[in-house]
Short mmCIF file of C-alpha atoms and ligand atoms in Angstrom, two decimals:
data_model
loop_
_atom_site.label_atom_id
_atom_site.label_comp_id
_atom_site.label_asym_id
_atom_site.label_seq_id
_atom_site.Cartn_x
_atom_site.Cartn_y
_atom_site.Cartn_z
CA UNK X 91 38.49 -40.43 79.15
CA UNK X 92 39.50 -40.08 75.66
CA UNK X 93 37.69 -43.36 74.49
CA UNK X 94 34.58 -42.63 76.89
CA UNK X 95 33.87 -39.19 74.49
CA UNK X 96 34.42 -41.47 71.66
CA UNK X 97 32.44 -44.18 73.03
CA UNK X 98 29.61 -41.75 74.26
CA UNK X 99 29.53 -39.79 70.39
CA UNK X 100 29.51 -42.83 69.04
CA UNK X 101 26.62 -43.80 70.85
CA UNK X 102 24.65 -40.53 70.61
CA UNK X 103 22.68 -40.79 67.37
CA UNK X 104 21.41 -44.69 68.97
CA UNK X 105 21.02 -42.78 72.11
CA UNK X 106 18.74 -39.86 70.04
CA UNK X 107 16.48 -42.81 68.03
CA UNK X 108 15.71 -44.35 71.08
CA UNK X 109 14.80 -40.99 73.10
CA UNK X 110 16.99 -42.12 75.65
CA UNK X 111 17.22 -40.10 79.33
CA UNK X 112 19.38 -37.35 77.50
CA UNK X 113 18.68 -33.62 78.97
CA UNK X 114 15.94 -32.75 77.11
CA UNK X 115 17.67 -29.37 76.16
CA UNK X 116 19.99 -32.24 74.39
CA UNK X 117 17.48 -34.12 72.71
CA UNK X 118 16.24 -33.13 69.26
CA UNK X 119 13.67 -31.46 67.51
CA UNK X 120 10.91 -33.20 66.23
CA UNK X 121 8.44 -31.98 63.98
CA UNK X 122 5.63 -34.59 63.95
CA UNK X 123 3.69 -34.82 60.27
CA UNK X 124 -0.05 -34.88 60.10
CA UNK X 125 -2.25 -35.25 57.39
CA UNK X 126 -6.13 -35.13 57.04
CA UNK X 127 -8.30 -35.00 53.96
CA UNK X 128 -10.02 -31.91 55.76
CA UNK X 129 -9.66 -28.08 55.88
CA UNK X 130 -8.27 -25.94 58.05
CA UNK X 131 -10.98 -25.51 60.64
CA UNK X 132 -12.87 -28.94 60.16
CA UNK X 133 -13.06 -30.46 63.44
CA UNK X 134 -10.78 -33.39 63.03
CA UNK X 135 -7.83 -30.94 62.08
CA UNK X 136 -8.79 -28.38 64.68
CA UNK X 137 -8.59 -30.96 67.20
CA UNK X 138 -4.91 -32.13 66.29
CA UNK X 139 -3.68 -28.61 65.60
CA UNK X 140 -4.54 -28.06 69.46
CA UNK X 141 -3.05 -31.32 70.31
CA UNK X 142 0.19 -29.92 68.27
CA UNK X 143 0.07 -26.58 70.54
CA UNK X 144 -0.36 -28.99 73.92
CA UNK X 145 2.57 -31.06 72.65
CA UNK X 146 4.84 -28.07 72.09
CA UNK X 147 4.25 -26.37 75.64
CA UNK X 148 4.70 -29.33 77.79
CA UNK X 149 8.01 -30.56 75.75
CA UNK X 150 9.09 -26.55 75.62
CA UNK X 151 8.73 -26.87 71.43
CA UNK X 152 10.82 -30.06 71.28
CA UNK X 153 7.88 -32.04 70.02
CA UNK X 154 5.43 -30.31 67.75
CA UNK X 155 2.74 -31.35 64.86
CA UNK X 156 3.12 -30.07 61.77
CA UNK X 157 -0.33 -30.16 59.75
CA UNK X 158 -0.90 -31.50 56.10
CA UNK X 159 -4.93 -30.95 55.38
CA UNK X 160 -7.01 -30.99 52.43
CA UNK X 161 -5.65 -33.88 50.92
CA UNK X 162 -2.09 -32.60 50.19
CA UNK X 163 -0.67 -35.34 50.96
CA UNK X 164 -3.34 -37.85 49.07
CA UNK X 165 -6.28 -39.62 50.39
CA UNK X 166 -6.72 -41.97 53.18
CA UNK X 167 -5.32 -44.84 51.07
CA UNK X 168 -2.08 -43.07 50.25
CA UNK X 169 -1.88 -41.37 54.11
CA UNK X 170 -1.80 -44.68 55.50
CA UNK X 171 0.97 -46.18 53.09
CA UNK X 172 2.72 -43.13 54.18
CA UNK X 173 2.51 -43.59 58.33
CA UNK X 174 3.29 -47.37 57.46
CA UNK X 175 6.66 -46.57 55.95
CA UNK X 176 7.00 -43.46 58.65
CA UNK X 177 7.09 -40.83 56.09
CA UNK X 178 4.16 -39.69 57.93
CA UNK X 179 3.14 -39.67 61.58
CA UNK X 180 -0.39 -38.78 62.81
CA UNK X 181 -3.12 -39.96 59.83
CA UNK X 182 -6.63 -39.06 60.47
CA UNK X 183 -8.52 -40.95 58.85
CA UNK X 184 -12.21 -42.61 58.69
CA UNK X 185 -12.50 -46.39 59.95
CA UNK X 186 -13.79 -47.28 57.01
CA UNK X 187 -10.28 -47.71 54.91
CA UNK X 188 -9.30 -49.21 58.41
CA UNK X 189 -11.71 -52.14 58.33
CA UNK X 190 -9.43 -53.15 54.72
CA UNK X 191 -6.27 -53.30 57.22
CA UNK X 192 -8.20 -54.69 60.44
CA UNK X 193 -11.12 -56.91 60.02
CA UNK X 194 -12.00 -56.79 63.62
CA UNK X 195 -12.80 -52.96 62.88
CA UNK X 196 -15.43 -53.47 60.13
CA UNK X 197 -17.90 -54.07 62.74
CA UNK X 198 -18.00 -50.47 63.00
CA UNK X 199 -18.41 -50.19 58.87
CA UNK X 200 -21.71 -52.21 58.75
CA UNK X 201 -24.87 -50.55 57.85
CA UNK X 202 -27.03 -49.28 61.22
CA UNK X 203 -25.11 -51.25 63.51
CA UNK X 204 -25.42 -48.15 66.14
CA UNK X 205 -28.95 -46.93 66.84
CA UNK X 206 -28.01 -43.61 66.40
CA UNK X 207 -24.50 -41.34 67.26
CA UNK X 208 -25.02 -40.73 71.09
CA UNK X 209 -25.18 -45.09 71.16
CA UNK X 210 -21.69 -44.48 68.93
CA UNK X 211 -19.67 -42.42 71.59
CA UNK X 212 -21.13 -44.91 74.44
CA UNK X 213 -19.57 -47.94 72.36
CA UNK X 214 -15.99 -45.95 71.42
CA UNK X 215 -15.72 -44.25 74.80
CA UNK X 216 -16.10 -47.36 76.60
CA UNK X 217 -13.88 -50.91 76.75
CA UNK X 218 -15.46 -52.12 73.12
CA UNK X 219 -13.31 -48.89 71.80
CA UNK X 220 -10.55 -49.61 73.85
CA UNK X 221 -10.47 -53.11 72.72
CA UNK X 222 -10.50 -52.28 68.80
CA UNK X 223 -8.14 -49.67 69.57
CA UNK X 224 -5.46 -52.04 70.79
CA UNK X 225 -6.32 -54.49 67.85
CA UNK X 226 -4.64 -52.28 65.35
CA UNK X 227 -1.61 -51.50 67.70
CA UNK X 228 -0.76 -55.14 68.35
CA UNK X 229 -0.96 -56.76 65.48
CA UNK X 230 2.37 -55.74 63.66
CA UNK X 231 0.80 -56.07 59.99
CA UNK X 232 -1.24 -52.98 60.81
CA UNK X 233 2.33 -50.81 61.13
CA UNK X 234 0.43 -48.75 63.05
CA UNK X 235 -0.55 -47.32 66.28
CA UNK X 236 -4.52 -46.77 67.25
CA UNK X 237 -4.45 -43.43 69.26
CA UNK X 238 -8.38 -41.53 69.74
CA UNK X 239 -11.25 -41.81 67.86
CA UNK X 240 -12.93 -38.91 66.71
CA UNK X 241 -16.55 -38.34 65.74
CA UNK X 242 -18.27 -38.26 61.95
CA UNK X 243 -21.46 -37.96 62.64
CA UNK X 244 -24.17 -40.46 60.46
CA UNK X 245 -23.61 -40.62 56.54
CA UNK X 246 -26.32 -39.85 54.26
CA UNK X 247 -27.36 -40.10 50.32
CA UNK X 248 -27.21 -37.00 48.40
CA UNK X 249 -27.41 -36.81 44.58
CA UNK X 250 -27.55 -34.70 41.86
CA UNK X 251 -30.69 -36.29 40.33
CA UNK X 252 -33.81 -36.45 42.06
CA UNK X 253 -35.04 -36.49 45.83
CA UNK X 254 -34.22 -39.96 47.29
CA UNK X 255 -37.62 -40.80 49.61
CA UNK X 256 -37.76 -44.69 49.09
CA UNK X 257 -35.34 -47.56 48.49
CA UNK X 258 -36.69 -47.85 45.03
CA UNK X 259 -35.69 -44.24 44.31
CA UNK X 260 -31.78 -45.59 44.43
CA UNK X 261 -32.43 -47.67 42.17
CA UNK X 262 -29.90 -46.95 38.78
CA UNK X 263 -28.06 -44.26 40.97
CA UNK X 264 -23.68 -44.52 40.36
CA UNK X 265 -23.03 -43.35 44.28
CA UNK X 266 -19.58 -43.13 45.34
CA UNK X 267 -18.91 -44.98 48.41
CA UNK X 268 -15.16 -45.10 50.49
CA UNK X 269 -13.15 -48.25 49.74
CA UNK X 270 -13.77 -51.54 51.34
CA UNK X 271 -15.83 -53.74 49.93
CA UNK X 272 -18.72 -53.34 52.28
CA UNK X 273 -19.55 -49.89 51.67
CA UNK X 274 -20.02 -50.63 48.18
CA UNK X 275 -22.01 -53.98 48.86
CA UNK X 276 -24.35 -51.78 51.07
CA UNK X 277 -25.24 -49.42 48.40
CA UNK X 278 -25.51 -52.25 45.93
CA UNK X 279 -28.13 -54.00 48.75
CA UNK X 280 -29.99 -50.42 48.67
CA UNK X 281 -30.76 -50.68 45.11
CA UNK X 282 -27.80 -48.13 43.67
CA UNK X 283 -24.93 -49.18 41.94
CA UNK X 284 -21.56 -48.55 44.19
CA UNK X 285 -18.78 -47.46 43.06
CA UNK X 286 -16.02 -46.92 45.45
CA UNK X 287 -13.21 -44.17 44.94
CA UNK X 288 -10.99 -41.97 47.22
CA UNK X 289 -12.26 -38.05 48.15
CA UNK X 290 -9.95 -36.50 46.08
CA UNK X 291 -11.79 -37.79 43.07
CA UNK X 292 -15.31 -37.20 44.14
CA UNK X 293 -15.74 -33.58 43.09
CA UNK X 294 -14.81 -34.67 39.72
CA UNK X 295 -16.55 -37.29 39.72
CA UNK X 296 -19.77 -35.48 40.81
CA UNK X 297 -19.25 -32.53 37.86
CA UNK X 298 -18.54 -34.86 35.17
CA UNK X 299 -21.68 -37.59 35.71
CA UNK X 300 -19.12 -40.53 36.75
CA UNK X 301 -20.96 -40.76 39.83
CA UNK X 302 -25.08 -39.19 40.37
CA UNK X 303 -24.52 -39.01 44.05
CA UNK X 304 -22.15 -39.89 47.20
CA UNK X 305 -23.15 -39.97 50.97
CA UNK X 306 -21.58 -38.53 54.01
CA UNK X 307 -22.28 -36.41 56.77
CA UNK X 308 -24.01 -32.57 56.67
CA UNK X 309 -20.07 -31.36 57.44
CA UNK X 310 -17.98 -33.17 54.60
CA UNK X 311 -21.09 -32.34 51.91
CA UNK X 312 -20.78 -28.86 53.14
CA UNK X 313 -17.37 -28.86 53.08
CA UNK X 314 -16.17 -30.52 50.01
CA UNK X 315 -19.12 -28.40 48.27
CA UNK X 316 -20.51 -31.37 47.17
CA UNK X 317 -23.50 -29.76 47.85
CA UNK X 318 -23.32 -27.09 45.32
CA UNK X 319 -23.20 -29.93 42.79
CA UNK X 320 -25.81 -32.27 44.28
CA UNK X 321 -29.29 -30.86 45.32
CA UNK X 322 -30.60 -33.88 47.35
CA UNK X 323 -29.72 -34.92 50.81
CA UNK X 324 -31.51 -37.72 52.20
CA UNK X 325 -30.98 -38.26 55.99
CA UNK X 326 -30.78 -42.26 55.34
CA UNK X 327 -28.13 -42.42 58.59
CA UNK X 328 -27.62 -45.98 56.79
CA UNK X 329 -23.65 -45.49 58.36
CA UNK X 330 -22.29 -44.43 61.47
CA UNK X 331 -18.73 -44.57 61.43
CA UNK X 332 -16.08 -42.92 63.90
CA UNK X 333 -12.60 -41.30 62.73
CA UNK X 334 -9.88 -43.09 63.74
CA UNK X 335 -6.48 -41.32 65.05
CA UNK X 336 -3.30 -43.49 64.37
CA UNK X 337 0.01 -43.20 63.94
CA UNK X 338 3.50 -44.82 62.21
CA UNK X 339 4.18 -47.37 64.21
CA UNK X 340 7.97 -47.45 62.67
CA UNK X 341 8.12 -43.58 64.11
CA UNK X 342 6.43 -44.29 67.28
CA UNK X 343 9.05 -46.74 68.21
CA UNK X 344 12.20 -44.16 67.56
CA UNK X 345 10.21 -42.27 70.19
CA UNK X 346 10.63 -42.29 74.43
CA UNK X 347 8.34 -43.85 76.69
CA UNK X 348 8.03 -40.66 77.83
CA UNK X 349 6.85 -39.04 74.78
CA UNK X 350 4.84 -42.06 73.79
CA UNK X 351 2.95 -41.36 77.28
CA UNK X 352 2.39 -37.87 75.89
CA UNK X 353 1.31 -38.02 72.92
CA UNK X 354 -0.90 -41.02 74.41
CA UNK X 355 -2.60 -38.62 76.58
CA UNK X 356 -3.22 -35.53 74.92
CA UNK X 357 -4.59 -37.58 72.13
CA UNK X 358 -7.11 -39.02 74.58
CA UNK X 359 -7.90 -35.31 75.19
CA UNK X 360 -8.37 -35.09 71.43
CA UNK X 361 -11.07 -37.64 71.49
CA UNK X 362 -13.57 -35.50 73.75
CA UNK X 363 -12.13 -32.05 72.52
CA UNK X 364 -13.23 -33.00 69.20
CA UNK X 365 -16.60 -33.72 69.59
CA UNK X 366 -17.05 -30.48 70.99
CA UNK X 367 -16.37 -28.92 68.19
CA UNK X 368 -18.13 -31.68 66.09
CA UNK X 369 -21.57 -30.84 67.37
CA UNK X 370 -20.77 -27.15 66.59
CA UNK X 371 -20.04 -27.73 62.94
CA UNK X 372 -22.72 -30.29 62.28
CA UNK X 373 -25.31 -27.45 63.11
CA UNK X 374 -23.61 -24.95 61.49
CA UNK X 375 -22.96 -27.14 58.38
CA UNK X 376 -26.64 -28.43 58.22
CA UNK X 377 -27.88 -24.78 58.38
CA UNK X 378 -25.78 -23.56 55.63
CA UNK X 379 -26.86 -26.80 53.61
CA UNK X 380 -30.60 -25.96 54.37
CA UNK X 381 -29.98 -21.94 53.69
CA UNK X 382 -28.56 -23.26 50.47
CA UNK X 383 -32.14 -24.21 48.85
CA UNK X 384 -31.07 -28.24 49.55
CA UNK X 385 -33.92 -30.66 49.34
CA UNK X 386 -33.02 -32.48 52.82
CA UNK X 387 -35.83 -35.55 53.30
CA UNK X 388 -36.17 -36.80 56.32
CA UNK X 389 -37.01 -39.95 57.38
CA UNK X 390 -40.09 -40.84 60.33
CA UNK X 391 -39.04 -44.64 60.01
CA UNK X 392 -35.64 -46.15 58.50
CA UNK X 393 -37.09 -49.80 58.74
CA UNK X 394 -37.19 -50.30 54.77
CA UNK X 395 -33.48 -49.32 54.80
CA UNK X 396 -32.57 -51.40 57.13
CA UNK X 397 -34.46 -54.42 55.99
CA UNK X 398 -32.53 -53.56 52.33
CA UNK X 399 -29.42 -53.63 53.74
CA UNK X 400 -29.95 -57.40 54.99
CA UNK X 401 -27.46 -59.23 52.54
CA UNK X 402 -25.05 -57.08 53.92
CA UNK X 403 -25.46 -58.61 57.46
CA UNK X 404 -25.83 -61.84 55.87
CA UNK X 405 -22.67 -61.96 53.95
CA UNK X 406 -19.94 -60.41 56.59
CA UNK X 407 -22.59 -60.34 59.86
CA UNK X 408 -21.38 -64.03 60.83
CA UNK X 409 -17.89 -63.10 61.72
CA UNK X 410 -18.66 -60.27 63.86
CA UNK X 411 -22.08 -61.85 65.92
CA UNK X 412 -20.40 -61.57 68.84
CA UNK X 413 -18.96 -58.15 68.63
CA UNK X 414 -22.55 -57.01 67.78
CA UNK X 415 -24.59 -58.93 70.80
CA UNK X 416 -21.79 -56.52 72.89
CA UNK X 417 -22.67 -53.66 70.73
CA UNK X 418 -26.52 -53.40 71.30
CA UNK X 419 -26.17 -54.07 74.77
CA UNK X 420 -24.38 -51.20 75.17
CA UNK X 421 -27.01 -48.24 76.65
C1 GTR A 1024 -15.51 -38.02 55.84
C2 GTR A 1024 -14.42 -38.47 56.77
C3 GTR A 1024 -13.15 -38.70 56.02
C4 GTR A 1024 -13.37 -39.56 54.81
C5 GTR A 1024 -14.51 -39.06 53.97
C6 GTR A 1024 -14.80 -39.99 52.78
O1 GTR A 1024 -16.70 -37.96 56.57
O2 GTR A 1024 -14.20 -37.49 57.73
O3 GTR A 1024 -12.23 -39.25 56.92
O4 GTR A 1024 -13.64 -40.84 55.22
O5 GTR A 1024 -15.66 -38.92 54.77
O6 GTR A 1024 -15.97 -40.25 52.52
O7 GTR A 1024 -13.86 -40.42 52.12
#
């Protein structure tokens, strides 16, 4: 009896790391770390706050998500170093820094390879999403686990110089673009000069004239108050590129089958939830930006951008034909 207890302690903190069928009452605490370069209220951090409250009633407060936003933990770079190593567990970050990690996901990173964001969801909510999702979690150099997508909307130019109506007016323009090379070979195809750097220097970068201009969608240039800082918002649409949920993979693995099955599913939940409240703050945010005395140009016909953008698809297009052919047919 006596060497069973010492047998069974002995075995309890293996027992603990594995999640193993102890009474849950038994089993401890975990307070899951997210981190998003969004605020409090942005939809992507909404969305996984609720999936933190969701977690915590159907474990009775054994599992919960504790939230990191507005880039207190870093950028996207430095949040997924951190869920690599496990110092971090949910990251939610674009697909663009993903595309570095995962080639297979850079499909999603090249210029107008949706027709618009309704032709997005269709290609993410279907098995071409489910397939890129599972690229990330099996292959073990990722360290990571691909849980939902989430929505961004379409990126667009803004800049603090003048109103961008042609391809020719890019010309000369510093824009900041996220970091993989193909965001910054894009705006180099559209006549600007790209120059790409994390969000938490763009502000800076914006006030002191190290970049003219940046592009993203009406929420983040709302948000980040970009838009106080540059006056011109051209509704290029030149990217369409989903969020991506993920998490440590080295965490993931300390966790139960039972657990992983949770958090599987309520993050699936995520993926709708959020676009709810996506298409609410894209209005709201593009009505603030328009109340605001922002030049927004629109655009009747994109073809010249897309035509610019051509090296682009020359240069990386090859590798991911096939991937496309699937992606267009999707209607
Ligand atoms: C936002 C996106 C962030 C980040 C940011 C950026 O639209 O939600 O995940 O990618 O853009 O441009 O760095």
């Amino acid at each position: 009896m006596k060497s069973w207890t010492r047998r069974g302690v002995a075995l309890l903190p293996a027992a603990l790391a594995l999640g193993l069928a102890l009474p849950a009452a038994a089993q401890q605490k975990q307070v899951l770390k997210a981190a998003d370069v969004h605020v409090v209220g942005y939809p992507t951090v909404e969305a996984v706050e609720r999936m933190g409250k969701k977690l915590e009633a159907a474990t009775s407060g054994r599992l919960s998500i504790q939230m990191f936003p507005a880039m207190q933990l870093g950028g996207e770079k430095e949040m997924i170093e951190q869920a690599q190593v496990g110092a971090l567990q949910f990251a939610r970050i674009s697909v663009g820094p993903v595309g570095t990690i995962v080639d297979e996901l850079n499909v999603f990173n090249m210029p107008f390879v949706f027709r618009d964001v309704a032709h997005m969801r269709k290609v993410i909510d279907g098995p071409i999403g489910e397939d890129l999702m599972e690229k990330i979690s099996s292959n073990p150099q990722t360290r990571l686990i691909g849980l939902a997508w989430m929505d961004a909307g379409a990126r667009s130019v803004y800049n603090v110089k003048r109103p961008v109506r042609t391809v020719d007016d890019l010309k000369g323009l510093k824009v900041r673009m996220m970091g993989n090379p193909i965001f910054v070979d894009t705006m180099n195809a559209l006549g600007g000069n790209g120059i790409a750097m994390g969000m938490d220097q763009v502000y800076n970068a914006l006030q002191t004239g190290v970049v003219d201009g940046a592009e993203n969608n009406p929420p983040s240039y709302d948000s980040f108050g970009h838009f106080q800082l540059a006056k011109y918002y051209s509704l290029t649409e030149h990217l369409i590129i989903p969020e991506i949920l993920v998490f440590s993979r080295r965490s993931w693995d300390a966790l139960s089958k039972a657990d992983q099955d949770l958090i599987k599913k309520v993050s699936k939940e995520a993926q709708l939830e959020q676009r709810k409240l996506w298409d609410e703050r894209e209005a709201v945010s593009m009505k603030k930006i328009k109340d605001s005395g922002i030049e927004v140009i629109t655009f009747a016909n994109k073809k010249p951008f897309q035509d610019a953008v051509k090296p682009v698809w020359d240069k990386y297009g090859g590798k991911y034909a096939d991937l496309v052919k699937k992606i267009q047919a999707v209607q």
